[in-house]
Short mmCIF file of the N, C-alpha and C atoms (twelve columns), coordinates in Angstrom:
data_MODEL
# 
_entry.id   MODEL 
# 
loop_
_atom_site.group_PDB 
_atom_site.id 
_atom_site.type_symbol 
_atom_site.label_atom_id 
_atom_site.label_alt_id 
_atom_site.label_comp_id 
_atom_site.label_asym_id 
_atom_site.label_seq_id 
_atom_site.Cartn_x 
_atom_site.Cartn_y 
_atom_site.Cartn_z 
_atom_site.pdbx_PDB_model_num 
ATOM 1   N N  . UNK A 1  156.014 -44.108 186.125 1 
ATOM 2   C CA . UNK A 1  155.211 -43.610 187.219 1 
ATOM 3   C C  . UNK A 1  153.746 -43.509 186.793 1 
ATOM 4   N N  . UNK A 2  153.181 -43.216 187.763 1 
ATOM 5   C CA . UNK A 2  151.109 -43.303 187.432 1 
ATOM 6   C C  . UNK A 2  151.192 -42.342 186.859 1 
ATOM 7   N N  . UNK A 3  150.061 -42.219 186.071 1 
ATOM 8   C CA . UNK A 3  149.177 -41.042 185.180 1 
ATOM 9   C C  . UNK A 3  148.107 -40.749 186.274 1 
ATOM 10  N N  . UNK A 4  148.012 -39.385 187.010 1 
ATOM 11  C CA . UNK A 4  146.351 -39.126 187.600 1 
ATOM 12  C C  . UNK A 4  145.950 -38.506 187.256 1 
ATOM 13  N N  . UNK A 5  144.599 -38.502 187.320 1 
ATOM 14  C CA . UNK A 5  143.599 -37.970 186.661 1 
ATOM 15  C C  . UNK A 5  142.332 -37.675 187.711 1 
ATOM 16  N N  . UNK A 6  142.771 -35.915 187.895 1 
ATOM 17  C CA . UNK A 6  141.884 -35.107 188.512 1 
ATOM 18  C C  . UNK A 6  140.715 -34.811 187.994 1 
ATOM 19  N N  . UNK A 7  139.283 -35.640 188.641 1 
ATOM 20  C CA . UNK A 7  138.106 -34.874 188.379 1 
ATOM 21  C C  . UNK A 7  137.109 -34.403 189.126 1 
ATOM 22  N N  . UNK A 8  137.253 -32.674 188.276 1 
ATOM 23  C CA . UNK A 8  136.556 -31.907 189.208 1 
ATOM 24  C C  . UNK A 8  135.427 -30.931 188.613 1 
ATOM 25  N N  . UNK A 9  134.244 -30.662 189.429 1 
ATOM 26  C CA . UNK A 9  132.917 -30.071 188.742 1 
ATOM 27  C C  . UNK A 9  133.497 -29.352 187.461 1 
ATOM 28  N N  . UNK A 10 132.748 -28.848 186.605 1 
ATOM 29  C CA . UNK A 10 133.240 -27.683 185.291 1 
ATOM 30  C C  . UNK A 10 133.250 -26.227 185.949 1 
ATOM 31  N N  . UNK A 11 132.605 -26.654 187.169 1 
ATOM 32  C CA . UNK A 11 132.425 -24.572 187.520 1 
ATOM 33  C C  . UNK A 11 133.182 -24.641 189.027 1 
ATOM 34  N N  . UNK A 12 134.096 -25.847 189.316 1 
ATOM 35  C CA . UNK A 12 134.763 -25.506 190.654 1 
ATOM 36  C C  . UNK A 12 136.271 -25.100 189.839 1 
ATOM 37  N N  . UNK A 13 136.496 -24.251 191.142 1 
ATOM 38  C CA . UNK A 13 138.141 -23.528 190.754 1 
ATOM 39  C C  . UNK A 13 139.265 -24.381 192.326 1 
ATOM 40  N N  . UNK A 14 139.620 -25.649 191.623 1 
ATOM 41  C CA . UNK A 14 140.750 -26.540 192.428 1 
ATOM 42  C C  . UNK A 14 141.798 -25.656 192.499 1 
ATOM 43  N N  . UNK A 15 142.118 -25.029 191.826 1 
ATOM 44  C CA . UNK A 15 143.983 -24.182 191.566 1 
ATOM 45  C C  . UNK A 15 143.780 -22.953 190.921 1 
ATOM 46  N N  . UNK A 16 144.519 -22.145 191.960 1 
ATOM 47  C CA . UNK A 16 144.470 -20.532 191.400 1 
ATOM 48  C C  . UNK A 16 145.672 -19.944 191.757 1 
ATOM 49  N N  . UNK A 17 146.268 -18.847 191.105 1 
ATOM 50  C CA . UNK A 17 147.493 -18.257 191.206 1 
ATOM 51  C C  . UNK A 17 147.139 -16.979 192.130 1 
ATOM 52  N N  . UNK A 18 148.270 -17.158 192.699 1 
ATOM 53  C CA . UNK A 18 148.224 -16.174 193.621 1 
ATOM 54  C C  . UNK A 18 149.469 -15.174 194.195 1 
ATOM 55  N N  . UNK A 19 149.401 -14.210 194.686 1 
ATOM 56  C CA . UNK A 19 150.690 -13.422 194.789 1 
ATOM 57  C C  . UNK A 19 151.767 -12.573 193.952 1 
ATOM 58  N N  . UNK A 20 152.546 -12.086 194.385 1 
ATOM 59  C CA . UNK A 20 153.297 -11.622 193.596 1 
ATOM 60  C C  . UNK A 20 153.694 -12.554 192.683 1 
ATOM 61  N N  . UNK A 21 154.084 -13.385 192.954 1 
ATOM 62  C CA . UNK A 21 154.768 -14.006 191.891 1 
ATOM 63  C C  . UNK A 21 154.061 -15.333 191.029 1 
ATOM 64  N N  . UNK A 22 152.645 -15.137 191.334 1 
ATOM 65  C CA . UNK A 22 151.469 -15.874 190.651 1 
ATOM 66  C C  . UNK A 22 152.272 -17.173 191.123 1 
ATOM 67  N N  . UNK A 23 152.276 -17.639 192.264 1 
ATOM 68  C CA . UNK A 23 151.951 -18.805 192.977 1 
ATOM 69  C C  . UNK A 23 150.748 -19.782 192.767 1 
ATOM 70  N N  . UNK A 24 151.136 -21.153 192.301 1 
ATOM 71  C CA . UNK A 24 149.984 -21.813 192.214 1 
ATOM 72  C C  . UNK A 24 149.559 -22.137 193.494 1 
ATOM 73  N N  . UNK A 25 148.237 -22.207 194.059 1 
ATOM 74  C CA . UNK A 25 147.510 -22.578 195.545 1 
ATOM 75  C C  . UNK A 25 146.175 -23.448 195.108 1 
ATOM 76  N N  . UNK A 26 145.680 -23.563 196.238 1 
ATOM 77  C CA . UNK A 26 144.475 -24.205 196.396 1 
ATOM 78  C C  . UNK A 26 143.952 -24.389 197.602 1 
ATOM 79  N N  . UNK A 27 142.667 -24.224 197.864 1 
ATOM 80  C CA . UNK A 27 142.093 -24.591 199.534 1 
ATOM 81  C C  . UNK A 27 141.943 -25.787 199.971 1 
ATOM 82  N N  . UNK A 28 141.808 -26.648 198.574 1 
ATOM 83  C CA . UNK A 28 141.620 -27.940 199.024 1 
ATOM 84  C C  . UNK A 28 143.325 -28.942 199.492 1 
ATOM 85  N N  . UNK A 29 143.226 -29.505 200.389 1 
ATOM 86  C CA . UNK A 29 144.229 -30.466 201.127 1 
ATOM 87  C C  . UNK A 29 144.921 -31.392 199.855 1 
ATOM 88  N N  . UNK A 30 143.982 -32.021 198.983 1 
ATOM 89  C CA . UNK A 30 144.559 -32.471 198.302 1 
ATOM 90  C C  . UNK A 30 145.210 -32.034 197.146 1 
ATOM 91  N N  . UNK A 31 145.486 -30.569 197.046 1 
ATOM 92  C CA . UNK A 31 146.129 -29.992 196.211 1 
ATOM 93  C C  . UNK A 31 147.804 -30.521 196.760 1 
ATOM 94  N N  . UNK A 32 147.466 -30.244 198.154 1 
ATOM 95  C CA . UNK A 32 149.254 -30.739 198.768 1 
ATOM 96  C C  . UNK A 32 149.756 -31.945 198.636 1 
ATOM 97  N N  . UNK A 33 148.828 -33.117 198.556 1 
ATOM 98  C CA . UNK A 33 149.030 -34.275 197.928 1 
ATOM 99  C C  . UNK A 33 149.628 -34.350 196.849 1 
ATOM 100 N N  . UNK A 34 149.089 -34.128 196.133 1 
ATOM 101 C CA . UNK A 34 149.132 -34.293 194.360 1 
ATOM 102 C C  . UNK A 34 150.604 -33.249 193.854 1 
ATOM 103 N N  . UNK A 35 150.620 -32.097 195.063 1 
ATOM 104 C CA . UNK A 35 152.329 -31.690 194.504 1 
ATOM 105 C C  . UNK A 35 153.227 -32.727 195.120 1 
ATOM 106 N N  . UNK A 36 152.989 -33.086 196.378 1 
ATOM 107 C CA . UNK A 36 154.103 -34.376 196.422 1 
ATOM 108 C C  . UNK A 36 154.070 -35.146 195.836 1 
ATOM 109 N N  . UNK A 37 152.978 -35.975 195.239 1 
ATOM 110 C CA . UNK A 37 153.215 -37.006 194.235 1 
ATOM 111 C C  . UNK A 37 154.108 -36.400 192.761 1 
ATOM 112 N N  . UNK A 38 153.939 -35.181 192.174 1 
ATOM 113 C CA . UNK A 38 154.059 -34.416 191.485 1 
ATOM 114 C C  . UNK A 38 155.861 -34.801 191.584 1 
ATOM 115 N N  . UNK A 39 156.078 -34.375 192.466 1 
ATOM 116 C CA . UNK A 39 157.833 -34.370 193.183 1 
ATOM 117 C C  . UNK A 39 158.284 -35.502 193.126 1 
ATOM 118 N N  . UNK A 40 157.464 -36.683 193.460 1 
ATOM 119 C CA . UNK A 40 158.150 -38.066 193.394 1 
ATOM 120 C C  . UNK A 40 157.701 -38.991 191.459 1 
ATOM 121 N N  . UNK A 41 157.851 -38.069 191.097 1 
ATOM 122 C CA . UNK A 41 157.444 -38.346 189.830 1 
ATOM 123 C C  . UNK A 41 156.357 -38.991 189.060 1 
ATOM 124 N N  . UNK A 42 155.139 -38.892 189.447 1 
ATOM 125 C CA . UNK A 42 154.116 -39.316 189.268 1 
ATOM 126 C C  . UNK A 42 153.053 -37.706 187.909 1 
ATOM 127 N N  . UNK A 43 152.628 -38.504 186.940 1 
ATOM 128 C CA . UNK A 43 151.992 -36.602 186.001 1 
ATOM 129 C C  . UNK A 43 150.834 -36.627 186.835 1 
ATOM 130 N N  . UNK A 44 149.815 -35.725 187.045 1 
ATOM 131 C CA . UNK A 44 148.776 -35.445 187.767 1 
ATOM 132 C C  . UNK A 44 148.175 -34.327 186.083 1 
ATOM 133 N N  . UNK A 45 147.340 -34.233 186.129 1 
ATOM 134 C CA . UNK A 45 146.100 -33.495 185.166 1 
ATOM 135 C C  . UNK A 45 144.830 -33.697 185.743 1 
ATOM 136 N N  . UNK A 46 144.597 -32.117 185.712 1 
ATOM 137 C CA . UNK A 46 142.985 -31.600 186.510 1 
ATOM 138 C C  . UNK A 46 142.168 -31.999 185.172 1 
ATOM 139 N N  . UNK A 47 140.677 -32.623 185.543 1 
ATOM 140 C CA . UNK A 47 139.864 -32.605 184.345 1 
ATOM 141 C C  . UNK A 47 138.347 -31.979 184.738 1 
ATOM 142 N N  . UNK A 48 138.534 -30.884 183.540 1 
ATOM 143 C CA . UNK A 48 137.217 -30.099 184.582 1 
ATOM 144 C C  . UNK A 48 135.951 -30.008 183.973 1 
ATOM 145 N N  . UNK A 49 135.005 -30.868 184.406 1 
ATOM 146 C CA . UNK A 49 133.900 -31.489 183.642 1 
ATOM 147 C C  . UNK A 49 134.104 -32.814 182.909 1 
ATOM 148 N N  . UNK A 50 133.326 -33.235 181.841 1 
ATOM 149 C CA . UNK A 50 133.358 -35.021 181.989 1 
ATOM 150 C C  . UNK A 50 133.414 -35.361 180.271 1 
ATOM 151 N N  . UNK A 51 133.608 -33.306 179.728 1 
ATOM 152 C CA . UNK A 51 133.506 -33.776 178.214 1 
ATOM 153 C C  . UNK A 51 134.882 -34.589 177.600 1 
ATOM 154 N N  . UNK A 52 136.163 -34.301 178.401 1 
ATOM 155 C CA . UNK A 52 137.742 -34.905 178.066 1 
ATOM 156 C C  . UNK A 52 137.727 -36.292 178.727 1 
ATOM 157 N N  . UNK A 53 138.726 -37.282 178.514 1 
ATOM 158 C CA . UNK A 53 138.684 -38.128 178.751 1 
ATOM 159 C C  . UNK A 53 140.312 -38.339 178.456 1 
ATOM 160 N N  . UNK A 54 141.211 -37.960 179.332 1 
ATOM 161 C CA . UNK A 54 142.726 -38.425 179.217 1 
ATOM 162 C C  . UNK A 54 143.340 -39.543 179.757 1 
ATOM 163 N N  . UNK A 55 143.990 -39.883 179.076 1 
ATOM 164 C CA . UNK A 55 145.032 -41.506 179.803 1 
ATOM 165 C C  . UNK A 55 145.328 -41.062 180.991 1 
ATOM 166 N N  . UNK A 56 144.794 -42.076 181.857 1 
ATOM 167 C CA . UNK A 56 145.193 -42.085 183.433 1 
ATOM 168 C C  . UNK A 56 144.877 -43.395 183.807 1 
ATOM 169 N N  . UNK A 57 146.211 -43.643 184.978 1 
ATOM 170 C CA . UNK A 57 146.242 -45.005 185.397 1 
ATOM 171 C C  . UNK A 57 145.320 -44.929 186.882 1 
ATOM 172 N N  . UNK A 58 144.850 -43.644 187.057 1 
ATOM 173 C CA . UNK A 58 143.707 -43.976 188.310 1 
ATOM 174 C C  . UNK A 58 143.372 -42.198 188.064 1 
ATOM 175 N N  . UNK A 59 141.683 -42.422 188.461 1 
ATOM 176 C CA . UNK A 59 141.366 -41.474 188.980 1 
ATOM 177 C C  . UNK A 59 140.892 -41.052 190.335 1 
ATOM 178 N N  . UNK A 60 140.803 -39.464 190.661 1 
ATOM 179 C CA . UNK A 60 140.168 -38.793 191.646 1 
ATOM 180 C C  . UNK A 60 139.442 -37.931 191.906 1 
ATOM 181 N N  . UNK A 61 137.734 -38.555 191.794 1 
ATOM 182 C CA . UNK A 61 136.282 -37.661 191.571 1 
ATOM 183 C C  . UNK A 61 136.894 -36.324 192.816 1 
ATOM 184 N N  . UNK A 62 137.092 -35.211 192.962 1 
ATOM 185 C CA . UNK A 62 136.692 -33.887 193.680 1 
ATOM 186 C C  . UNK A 62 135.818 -33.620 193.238 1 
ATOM 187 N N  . UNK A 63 134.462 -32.969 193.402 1 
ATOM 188 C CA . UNK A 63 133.763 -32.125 193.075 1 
ATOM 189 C C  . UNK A 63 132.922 -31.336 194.715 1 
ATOM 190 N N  . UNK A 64 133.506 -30.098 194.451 1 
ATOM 191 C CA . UNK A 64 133.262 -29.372 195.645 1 
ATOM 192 C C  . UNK A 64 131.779 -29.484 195.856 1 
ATOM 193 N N  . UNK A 65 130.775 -31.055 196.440 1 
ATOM 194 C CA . UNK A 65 129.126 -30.921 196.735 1 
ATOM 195 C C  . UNK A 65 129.223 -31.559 197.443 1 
ATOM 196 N N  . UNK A 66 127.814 -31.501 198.317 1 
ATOM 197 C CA . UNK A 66 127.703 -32.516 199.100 1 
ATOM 198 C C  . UNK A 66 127.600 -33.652 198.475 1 
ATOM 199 N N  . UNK A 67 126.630 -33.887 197.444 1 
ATOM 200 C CA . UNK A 67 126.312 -35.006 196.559 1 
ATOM 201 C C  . UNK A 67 126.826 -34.868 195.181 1 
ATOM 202 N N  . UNK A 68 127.542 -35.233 194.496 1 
ATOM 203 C CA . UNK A 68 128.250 -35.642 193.268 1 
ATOM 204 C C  . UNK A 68 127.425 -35.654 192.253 1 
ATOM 205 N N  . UNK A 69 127.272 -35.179 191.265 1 
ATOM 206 C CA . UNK A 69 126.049 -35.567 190.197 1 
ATOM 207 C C  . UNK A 69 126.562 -36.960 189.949 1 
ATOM 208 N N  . UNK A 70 125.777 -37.354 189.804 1 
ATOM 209 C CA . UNK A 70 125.304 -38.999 188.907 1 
ATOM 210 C C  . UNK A 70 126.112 -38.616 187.115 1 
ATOM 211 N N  . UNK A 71 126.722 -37.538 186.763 1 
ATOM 212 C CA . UNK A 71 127.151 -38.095 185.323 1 
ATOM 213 C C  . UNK A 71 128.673 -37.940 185.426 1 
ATOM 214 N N  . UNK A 72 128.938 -37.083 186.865 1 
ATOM 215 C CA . UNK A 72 129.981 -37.170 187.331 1 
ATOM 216 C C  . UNK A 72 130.851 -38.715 188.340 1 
ATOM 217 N N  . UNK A 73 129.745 -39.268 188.814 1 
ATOM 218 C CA . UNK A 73 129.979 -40.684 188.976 1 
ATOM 219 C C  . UNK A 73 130.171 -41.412 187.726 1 
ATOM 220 N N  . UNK A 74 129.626 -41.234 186.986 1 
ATOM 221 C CA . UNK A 74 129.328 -42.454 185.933 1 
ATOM 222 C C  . UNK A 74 130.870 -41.764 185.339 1 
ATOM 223 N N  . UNK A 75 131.127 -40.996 184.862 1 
ATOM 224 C CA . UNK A 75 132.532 -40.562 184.823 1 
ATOM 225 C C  . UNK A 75 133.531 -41.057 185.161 1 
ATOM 226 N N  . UNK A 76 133.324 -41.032 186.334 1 
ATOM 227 C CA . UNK A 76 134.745 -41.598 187.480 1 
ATOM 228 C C  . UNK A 76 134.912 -43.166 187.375 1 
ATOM 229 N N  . UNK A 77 133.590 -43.724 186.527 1 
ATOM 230 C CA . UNK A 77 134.134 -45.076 186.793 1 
ATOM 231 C C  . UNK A 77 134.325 -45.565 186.008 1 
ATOM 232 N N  . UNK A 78 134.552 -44.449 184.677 1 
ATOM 233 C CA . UNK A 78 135.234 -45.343 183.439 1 
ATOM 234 C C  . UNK A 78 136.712 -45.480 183.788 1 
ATOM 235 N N  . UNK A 79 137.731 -44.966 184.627 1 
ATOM 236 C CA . UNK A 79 138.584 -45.218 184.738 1 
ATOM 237 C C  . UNK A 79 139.054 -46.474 186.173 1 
ATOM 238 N N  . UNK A 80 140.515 -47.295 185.996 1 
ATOM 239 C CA . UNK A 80 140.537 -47.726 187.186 1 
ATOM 240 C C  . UNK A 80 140.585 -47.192 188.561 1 
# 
């Protein structure tokens, strides 16, 4: 199955626990994505900021802006 590879600003919070029973959530839509892919057996890993660089067979720039920094592009396109 794919390797994805979540990238998102260093100071945005994609996934937070919540509830009694520290529930993982998120506001963003594509958090619900990525657990179904999750389910159909696909690994997913958040990468937060641009200093890591993990095996992934595709990535997906999030960064909660209107405009993306430029080192966060240049980031996103070292991968396929």
């Amino acid at each position: 199955m794919a390797r994805i590879a979540v990238i998102t600003h260093e100071f945005d919070v994609f996934e937070r626990r919540r509830g009694p029973l520290l529930r993982r959530d998120s506001p963003y839509m594509l958090f619900d994505l990525l657990e179904e892919l999750k389910r159909r057996g696909h690994s997913v890993r958040i990468v937060a900021g641009t200093s890591a660089r993990p095996e992934a067979d595709i990535a997906i720039l999030h960064v909660d802006a209107t405009v993306a920094p430029p080192e966060y592009v240049e980031y996103a396109r070292t991968y396929p």
